[in-house]
Tab-separated table of C-alpha atoms in Angstrom:
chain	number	residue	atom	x	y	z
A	1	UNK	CA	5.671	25.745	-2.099
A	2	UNK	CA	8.495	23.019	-2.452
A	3	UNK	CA	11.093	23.037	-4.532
A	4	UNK	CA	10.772	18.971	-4.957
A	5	UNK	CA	7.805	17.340	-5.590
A	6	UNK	CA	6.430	13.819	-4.139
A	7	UNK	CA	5.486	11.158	-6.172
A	8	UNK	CA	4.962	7.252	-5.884
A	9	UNK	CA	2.591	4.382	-7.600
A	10	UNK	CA	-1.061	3.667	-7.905
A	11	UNK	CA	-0.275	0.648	-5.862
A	12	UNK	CA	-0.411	2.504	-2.856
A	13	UNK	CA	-4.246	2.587	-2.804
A	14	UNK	CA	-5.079	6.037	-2.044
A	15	UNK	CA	-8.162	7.510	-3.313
A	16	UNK	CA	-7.610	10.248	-6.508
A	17	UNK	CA	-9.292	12.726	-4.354
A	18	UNK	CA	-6.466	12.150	-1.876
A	19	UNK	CA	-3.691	12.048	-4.324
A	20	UNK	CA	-4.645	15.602	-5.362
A	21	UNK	CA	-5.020	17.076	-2.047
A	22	UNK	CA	-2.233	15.626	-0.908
A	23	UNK	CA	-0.223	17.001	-3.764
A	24	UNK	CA	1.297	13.423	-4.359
A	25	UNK	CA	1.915	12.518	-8.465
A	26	UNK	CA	1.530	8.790	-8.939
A	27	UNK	CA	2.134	7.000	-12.099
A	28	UNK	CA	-0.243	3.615	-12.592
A	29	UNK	CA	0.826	-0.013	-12.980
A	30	UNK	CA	-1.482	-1.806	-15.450
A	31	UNK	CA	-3.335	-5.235	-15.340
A	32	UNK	CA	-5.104	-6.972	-17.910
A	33	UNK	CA	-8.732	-8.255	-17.256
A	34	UNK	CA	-9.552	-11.323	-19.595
A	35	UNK	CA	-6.639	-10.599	-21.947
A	36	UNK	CA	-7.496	-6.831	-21.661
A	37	UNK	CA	-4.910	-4.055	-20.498
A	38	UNK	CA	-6.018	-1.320	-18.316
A	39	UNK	CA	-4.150	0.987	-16.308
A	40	UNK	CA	-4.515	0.117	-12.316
A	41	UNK	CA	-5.821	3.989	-12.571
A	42	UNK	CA	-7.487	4.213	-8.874
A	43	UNK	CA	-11.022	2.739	-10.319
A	44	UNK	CA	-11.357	5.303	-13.450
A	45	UNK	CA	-11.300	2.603	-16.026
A	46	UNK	CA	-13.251	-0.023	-14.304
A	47	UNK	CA	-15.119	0.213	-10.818
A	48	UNK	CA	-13.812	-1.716	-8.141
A	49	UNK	CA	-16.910	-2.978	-7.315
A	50	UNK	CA	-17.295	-4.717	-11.092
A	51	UNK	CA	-13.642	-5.674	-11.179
A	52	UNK	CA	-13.930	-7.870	-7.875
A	53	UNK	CA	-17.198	-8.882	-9.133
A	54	UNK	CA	-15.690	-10.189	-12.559
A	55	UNK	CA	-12.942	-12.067	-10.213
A	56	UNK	CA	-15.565	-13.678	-8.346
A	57	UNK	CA	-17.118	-14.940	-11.273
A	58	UNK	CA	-13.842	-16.494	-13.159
A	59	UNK	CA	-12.318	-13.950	-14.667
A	60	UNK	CA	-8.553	-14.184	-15.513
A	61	UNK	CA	-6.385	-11.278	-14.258
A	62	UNK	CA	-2.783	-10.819	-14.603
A	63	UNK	CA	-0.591	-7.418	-13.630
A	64	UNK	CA	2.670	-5.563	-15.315
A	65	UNK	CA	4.576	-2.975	-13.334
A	66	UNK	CA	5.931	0.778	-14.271
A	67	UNK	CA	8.351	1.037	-16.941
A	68	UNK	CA	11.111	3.058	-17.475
A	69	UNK	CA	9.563	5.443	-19.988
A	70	UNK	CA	6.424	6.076	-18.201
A	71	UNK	CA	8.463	7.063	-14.803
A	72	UNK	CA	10.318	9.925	-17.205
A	73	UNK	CA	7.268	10.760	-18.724
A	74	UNK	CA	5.575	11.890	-15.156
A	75	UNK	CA	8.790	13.219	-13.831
A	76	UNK	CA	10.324	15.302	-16.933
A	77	UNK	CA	8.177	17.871	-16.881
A	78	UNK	CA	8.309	18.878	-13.402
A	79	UNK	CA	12.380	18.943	-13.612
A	80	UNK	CA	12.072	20.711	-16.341
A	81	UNK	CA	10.723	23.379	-14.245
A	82	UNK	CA	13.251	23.023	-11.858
A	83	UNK	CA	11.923	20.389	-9.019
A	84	UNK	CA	13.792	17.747	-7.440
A	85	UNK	CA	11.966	14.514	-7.478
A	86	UNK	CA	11.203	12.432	-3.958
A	87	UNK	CA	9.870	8.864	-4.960
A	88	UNK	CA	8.935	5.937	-3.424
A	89	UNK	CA	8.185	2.321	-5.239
A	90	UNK	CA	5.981	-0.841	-4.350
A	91	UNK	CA	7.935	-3.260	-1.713
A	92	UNK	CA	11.012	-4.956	-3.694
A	93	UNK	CA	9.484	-7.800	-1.625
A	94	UNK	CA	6.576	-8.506	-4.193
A	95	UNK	CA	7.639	-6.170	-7.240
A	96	UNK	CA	10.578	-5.340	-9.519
A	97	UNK	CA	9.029	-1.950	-9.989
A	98	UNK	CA	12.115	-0.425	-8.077
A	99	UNK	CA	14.879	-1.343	-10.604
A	100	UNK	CA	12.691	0.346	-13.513
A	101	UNK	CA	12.234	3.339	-11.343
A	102	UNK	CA	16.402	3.588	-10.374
A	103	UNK	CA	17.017	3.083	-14.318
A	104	UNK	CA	14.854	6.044	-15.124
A	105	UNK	CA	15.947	8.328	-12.371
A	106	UNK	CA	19.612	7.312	-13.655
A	107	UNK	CA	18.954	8.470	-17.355
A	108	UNK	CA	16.655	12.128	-16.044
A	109	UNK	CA	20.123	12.505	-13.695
A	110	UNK	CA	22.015	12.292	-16.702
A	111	UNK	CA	19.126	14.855	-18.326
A	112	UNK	CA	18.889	16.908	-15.741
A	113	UNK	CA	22.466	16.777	-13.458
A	114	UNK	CA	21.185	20.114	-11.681
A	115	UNK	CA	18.764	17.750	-10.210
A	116	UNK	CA	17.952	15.474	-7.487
A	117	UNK	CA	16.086	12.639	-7.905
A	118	UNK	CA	15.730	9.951	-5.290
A	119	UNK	CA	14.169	6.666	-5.485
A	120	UNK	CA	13.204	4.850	-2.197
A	121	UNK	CA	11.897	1.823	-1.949
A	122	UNK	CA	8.767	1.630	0.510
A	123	UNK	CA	8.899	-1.933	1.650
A	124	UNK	CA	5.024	-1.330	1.684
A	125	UNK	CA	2.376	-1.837	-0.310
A	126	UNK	CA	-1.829	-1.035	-0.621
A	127	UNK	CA	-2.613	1.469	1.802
A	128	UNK	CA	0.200	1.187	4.283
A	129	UNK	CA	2.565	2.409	1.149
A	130	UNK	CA	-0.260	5.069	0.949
A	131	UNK	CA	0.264	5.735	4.698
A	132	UNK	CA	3.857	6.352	4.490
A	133	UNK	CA	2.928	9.032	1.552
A	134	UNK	CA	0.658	10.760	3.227
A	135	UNK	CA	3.134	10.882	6.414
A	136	UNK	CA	5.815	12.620	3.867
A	137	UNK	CA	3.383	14.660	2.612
A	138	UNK	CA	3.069	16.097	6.246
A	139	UNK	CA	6.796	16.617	7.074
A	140	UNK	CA	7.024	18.278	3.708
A	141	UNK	CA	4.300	20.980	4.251
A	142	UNK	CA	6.269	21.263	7.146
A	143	UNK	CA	9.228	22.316	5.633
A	144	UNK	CA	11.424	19.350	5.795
A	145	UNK	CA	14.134	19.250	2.604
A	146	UNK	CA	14.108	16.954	-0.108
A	147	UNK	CA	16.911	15.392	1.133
A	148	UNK	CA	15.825	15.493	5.153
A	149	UNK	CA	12.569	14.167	3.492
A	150	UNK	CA	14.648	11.077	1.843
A	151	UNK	CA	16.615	10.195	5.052
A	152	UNK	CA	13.549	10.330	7.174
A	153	UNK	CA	11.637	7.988	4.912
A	154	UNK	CA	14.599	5.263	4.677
A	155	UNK	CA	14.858	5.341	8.350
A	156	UNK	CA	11.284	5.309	9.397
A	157	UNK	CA	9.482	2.820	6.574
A	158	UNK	CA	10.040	-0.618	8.897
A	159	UNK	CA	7.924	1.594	11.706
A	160	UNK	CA	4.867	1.270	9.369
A	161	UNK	CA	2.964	-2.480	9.944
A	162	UNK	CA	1.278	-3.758	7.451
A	163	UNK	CA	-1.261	-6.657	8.459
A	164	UNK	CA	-3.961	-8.881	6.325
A	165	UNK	CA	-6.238	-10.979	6.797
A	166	UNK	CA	-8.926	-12.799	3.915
A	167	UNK	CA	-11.622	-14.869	3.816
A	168	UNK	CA	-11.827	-16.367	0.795
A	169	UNK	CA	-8.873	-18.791	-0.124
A	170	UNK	CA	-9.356	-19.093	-3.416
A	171	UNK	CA	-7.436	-16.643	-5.114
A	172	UNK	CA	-4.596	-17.763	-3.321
A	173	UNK	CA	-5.023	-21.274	-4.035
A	174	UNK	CA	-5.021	-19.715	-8.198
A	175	UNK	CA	-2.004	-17.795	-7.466
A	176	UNK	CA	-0.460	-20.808	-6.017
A	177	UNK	CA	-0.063	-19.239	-2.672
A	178	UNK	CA	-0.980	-22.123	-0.810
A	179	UNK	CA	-2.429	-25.519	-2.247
A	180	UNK	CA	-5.510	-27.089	-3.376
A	181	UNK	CA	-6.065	-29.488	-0.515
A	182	UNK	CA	-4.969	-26.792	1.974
A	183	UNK	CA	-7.697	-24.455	0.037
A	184	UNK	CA	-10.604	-26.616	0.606
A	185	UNK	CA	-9.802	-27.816	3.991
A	186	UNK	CA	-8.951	-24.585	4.665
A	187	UNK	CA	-12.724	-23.182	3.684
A	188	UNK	CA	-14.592	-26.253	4.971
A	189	UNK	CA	-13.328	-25.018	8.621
A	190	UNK	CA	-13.257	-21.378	7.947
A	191	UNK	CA	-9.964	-20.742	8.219
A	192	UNK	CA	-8.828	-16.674	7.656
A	193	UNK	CA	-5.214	-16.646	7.258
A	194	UNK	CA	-3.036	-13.948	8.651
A	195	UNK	CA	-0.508	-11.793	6.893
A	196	UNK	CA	2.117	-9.300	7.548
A	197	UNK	CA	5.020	-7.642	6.176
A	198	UNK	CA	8.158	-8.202	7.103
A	199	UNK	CA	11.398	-5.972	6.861
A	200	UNK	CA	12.581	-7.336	3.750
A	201	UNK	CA	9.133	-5.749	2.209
A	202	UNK	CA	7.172	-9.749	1.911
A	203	UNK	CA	4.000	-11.200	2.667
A	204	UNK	CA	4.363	-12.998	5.369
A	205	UNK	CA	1.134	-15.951	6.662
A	206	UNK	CA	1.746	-15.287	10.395
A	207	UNK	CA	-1.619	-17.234	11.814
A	208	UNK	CA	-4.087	-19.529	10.699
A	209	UNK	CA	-7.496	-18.433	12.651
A	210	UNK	CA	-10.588	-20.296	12.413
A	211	UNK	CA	-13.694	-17.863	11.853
A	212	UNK	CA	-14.248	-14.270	10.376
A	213	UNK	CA	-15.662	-12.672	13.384
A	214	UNK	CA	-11.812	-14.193	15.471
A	215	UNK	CA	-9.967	-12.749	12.970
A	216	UNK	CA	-11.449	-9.494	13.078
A	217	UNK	CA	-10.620	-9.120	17.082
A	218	UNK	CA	-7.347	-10.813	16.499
A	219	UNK	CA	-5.648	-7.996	13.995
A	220	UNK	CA	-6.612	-5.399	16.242
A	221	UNK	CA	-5.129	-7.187	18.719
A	222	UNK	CA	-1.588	-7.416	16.423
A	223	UNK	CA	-1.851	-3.466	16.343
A	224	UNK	CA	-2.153	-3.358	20.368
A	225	UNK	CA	0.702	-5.371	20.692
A	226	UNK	CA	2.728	-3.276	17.632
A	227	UNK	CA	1.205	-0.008	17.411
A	228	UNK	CA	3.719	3.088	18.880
A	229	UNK	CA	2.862	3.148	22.285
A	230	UNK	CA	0.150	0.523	22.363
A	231	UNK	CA	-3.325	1.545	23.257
A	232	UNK	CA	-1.975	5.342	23.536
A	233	UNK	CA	-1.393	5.308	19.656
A	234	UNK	CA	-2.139	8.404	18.241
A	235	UNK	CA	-0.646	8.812	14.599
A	236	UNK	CA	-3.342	8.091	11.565
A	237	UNK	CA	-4.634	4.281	10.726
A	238	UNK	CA	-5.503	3.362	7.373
A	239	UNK	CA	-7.697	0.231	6.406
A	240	UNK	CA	-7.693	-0.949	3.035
A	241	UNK	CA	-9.903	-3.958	1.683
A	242	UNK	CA	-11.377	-5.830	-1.534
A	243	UNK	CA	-15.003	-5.835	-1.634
A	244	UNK	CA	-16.023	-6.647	1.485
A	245	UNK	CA	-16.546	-3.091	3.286
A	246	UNK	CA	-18.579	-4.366	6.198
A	247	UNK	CA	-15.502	-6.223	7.219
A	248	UNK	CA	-13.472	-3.335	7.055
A	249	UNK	CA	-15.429	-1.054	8.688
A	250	UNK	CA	-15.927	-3.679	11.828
A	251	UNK	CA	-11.943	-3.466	11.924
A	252	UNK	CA	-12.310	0.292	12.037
A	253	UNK	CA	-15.089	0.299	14.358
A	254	UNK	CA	-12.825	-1.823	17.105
A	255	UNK	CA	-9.632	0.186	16.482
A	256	UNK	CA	-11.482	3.703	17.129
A	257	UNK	CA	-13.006	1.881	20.104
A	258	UNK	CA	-9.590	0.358	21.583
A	259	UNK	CA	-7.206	3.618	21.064
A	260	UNK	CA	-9.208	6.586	21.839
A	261	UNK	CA	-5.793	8.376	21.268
A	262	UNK	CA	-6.417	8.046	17.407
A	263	UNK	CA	-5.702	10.337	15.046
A	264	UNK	CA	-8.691	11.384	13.624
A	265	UNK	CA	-10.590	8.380	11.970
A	266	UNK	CA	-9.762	5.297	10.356
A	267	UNK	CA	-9.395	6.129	6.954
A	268	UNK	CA	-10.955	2.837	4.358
A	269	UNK	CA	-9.582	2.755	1.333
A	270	UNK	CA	-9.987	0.308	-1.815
A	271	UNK	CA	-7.191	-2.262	-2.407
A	272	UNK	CA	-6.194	-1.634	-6.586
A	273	UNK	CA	-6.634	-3.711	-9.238
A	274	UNK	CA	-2.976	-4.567	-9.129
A	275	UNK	CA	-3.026	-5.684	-5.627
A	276	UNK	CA	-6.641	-7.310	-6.132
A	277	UNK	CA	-5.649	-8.875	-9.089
A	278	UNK	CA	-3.604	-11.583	-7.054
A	279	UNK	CA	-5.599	-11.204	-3.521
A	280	UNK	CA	-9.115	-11.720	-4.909
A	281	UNK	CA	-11.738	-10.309	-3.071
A	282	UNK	CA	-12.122	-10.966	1.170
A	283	UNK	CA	-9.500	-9.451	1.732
A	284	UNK	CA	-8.787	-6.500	4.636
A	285	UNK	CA	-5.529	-5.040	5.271
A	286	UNK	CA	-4.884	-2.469	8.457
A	287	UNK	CA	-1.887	-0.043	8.876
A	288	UNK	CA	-0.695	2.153	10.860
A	289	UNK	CA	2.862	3.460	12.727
A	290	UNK	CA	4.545	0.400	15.449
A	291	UNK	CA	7.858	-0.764	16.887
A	292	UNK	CA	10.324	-1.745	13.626
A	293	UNK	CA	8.956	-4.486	11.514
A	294	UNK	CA	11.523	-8.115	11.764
A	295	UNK	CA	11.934	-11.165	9.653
C-alpha cells in the first residue's frame, strides 16, 4: 500500500464503481437544479438520465466549485494517519477550483508540516481528467513515489486530448457560447460544432461540420491524426457523453474498429451534472493519450 493517497474532483466523470476500485478519493462540486443545490455526486442524488431530461425541458441549472473547507475535510483524515496527499483539480481553463484547492493544501501544510501535499492542476476536464487519474492510479500501483507521481503528471497532462463534439446548440446559445442567430442557423443546417482543449486547459470550437453521422467519422479522424503513434495507439480511450449513448457508442464502435492496438475497450462514461449543467445534452467527448496539446 502507498504511503500517499490520490484524490481529485467529481468533475472528472468517472463512474463511483471506478472511483473505488481505483482507490481514487474525489470530493464533489455542487449545482443547483431550479434554485435547488445538489452535490455533482456521480448521479446519487439525481439520475443522469432525469437531470438531462429536466434540461431538455427548461430547467434552469447553475454550478459552484470546491471550497476550501470541503478539500480539508476529505484530506484531514487521511494525513492524520500519516499519507501524503497527490491531487489534481478541474482545468484552470474553465474553473477557479485550483486556487481553493492550493489555499487548503496551504493551511493542512501548515497542520500537518510532516506532510506533502501537492496540488496539480489537470488542464482536463469530464472523462479525459478521469483518464489522467486512472493513468496515475497505474504508475502508483506500480510503485512510483508521491513525488515521481507529481512530476510525471505535470509533464505528461498536455499528452492527454480532449475532443467534443454536440448536437444540440442550444445550451450553448443559453450559456452565451455562441449567439442566437448563429444557434438557429446553426440547427436549421445541422451544424455539430467541434471542440478541443488546448494547453492552457480551454474549450476550444475547432470545426463547424454539417451533419451528426460527419461528425462522428470526423473525431475519430482528430484521434488518428493525434493519438501516440496514430493507428498503432495502444494506451486506454475513454468516451464520455450527455444523454445521447447511441452516439457515443458509434464513436466507440469506429475507434475499436480503426486501432486494433487498443487497450482493452472504450470505456463510456456519463458527463456530470457540473459539466452538463453548461453543455446540455448532445454532447460526446473522446479522450485518450496524443502528441502535446498547442494553443
Amino acid at each position: 500500500m502507498s504511503d500517499y493517497i490520490l484524490s481529485c474532483c467529481s468533475t472528472a466523470d468517472l463512474s463511483k464503481e471506478h472511483f473505488v476500485r481505483r482507490d481514487i478519493h474525489y470530493v464533489c462540486f455542487h449545482y443547483f437544479l431550479n434554485g435547488v443545490e445538489y452535490p455533482d455526486d456521480l448521479g446519487q442524488s439525481i439520475p443522469f438520465p432525469d437531470f438531462y431530461k429536466a434540461m431538455a425541458d427548461g430547467a434552469e441549472t447553475s454550478t459552484s466549485q470546491v471550497n476550501i473547507s470541503e478539500y480539508l475535510d476529505m484530506w484531514t483524515p487521511f494525513l492524520e494517519k500519516g499519507k501524503d496527499v497527490l491531487h489534481l483539480t478541474l482545468s484552470t481553463g474553465i474553473s477557479g477550483t485550483y486556487n481553493s484547492a492550493e489555499s487548503a493544501a496551504a493551511i493542512a501544510r501548515e497542520r500537518y508540516p510532516e506532510r506533502k501535499i501537492y496540488v496539480v492542476d489537470s488542464l482536463g476536464a469530464s472523462s479525459g481528467y478521469g483518464l489522467l487519474m486512472d493513468t496515475l492510479a497505474d504508475k502508483r500501483d506500480a510503485g512510483m513515489s508521491v513525488d515521481e507521481l507529481r512530476d510525471w503528471a505535470e509533464a505528461n497532462k498536455l499528452r492527454l486530448h480532449h475532443w467534443f463534439f454536440s448536437t444540440d446548440l442550444s445550451f450553448y446559445v443559453k450559456g452565451g457560447r455562441i449567439s442566437k442567430a448563429a444557434g438557429i442557423f446553426g440547427g436549421l443546417l445541422s451544424i455539430c460544432p467541434l471542440l478541443n482543449m488546448d494547453d492552457l486547459g480551454r474549450l476550444i470550437p475547432r470545426e463547424k461540420i454539417r451533419t451528426k453521422q460527419k461528425v462522428i467519422r470526423t473525431i475519430v479522424d482528430r484521434m488518428q491524426e493525434t493519438a501516440e503513434n496514430g493507428l498503432d495507439y495502444d494506451g486506454k480511450c475513454f468516451i464520455s457523453m450527455s444523454a445521447c449513448e447511441e452516439d457515443a457508442r458509434e464513436v466507440a464502435r469506429l475507434v475499436e474498429e480503426r486501432f486494433p492496438k487498443l487497450n482493452g475497450r472504450v470505456l463510456i462514461n456519463n458527463i456530470g451534472t457540473t459539466i452538463g449543467s453548461h453543455t446540455g445534452p448532445g454532447t460526446v467527448a473522446l479522450f485518450f493519450w496524443g502528441v502535446p496539446r498547442t494553443r
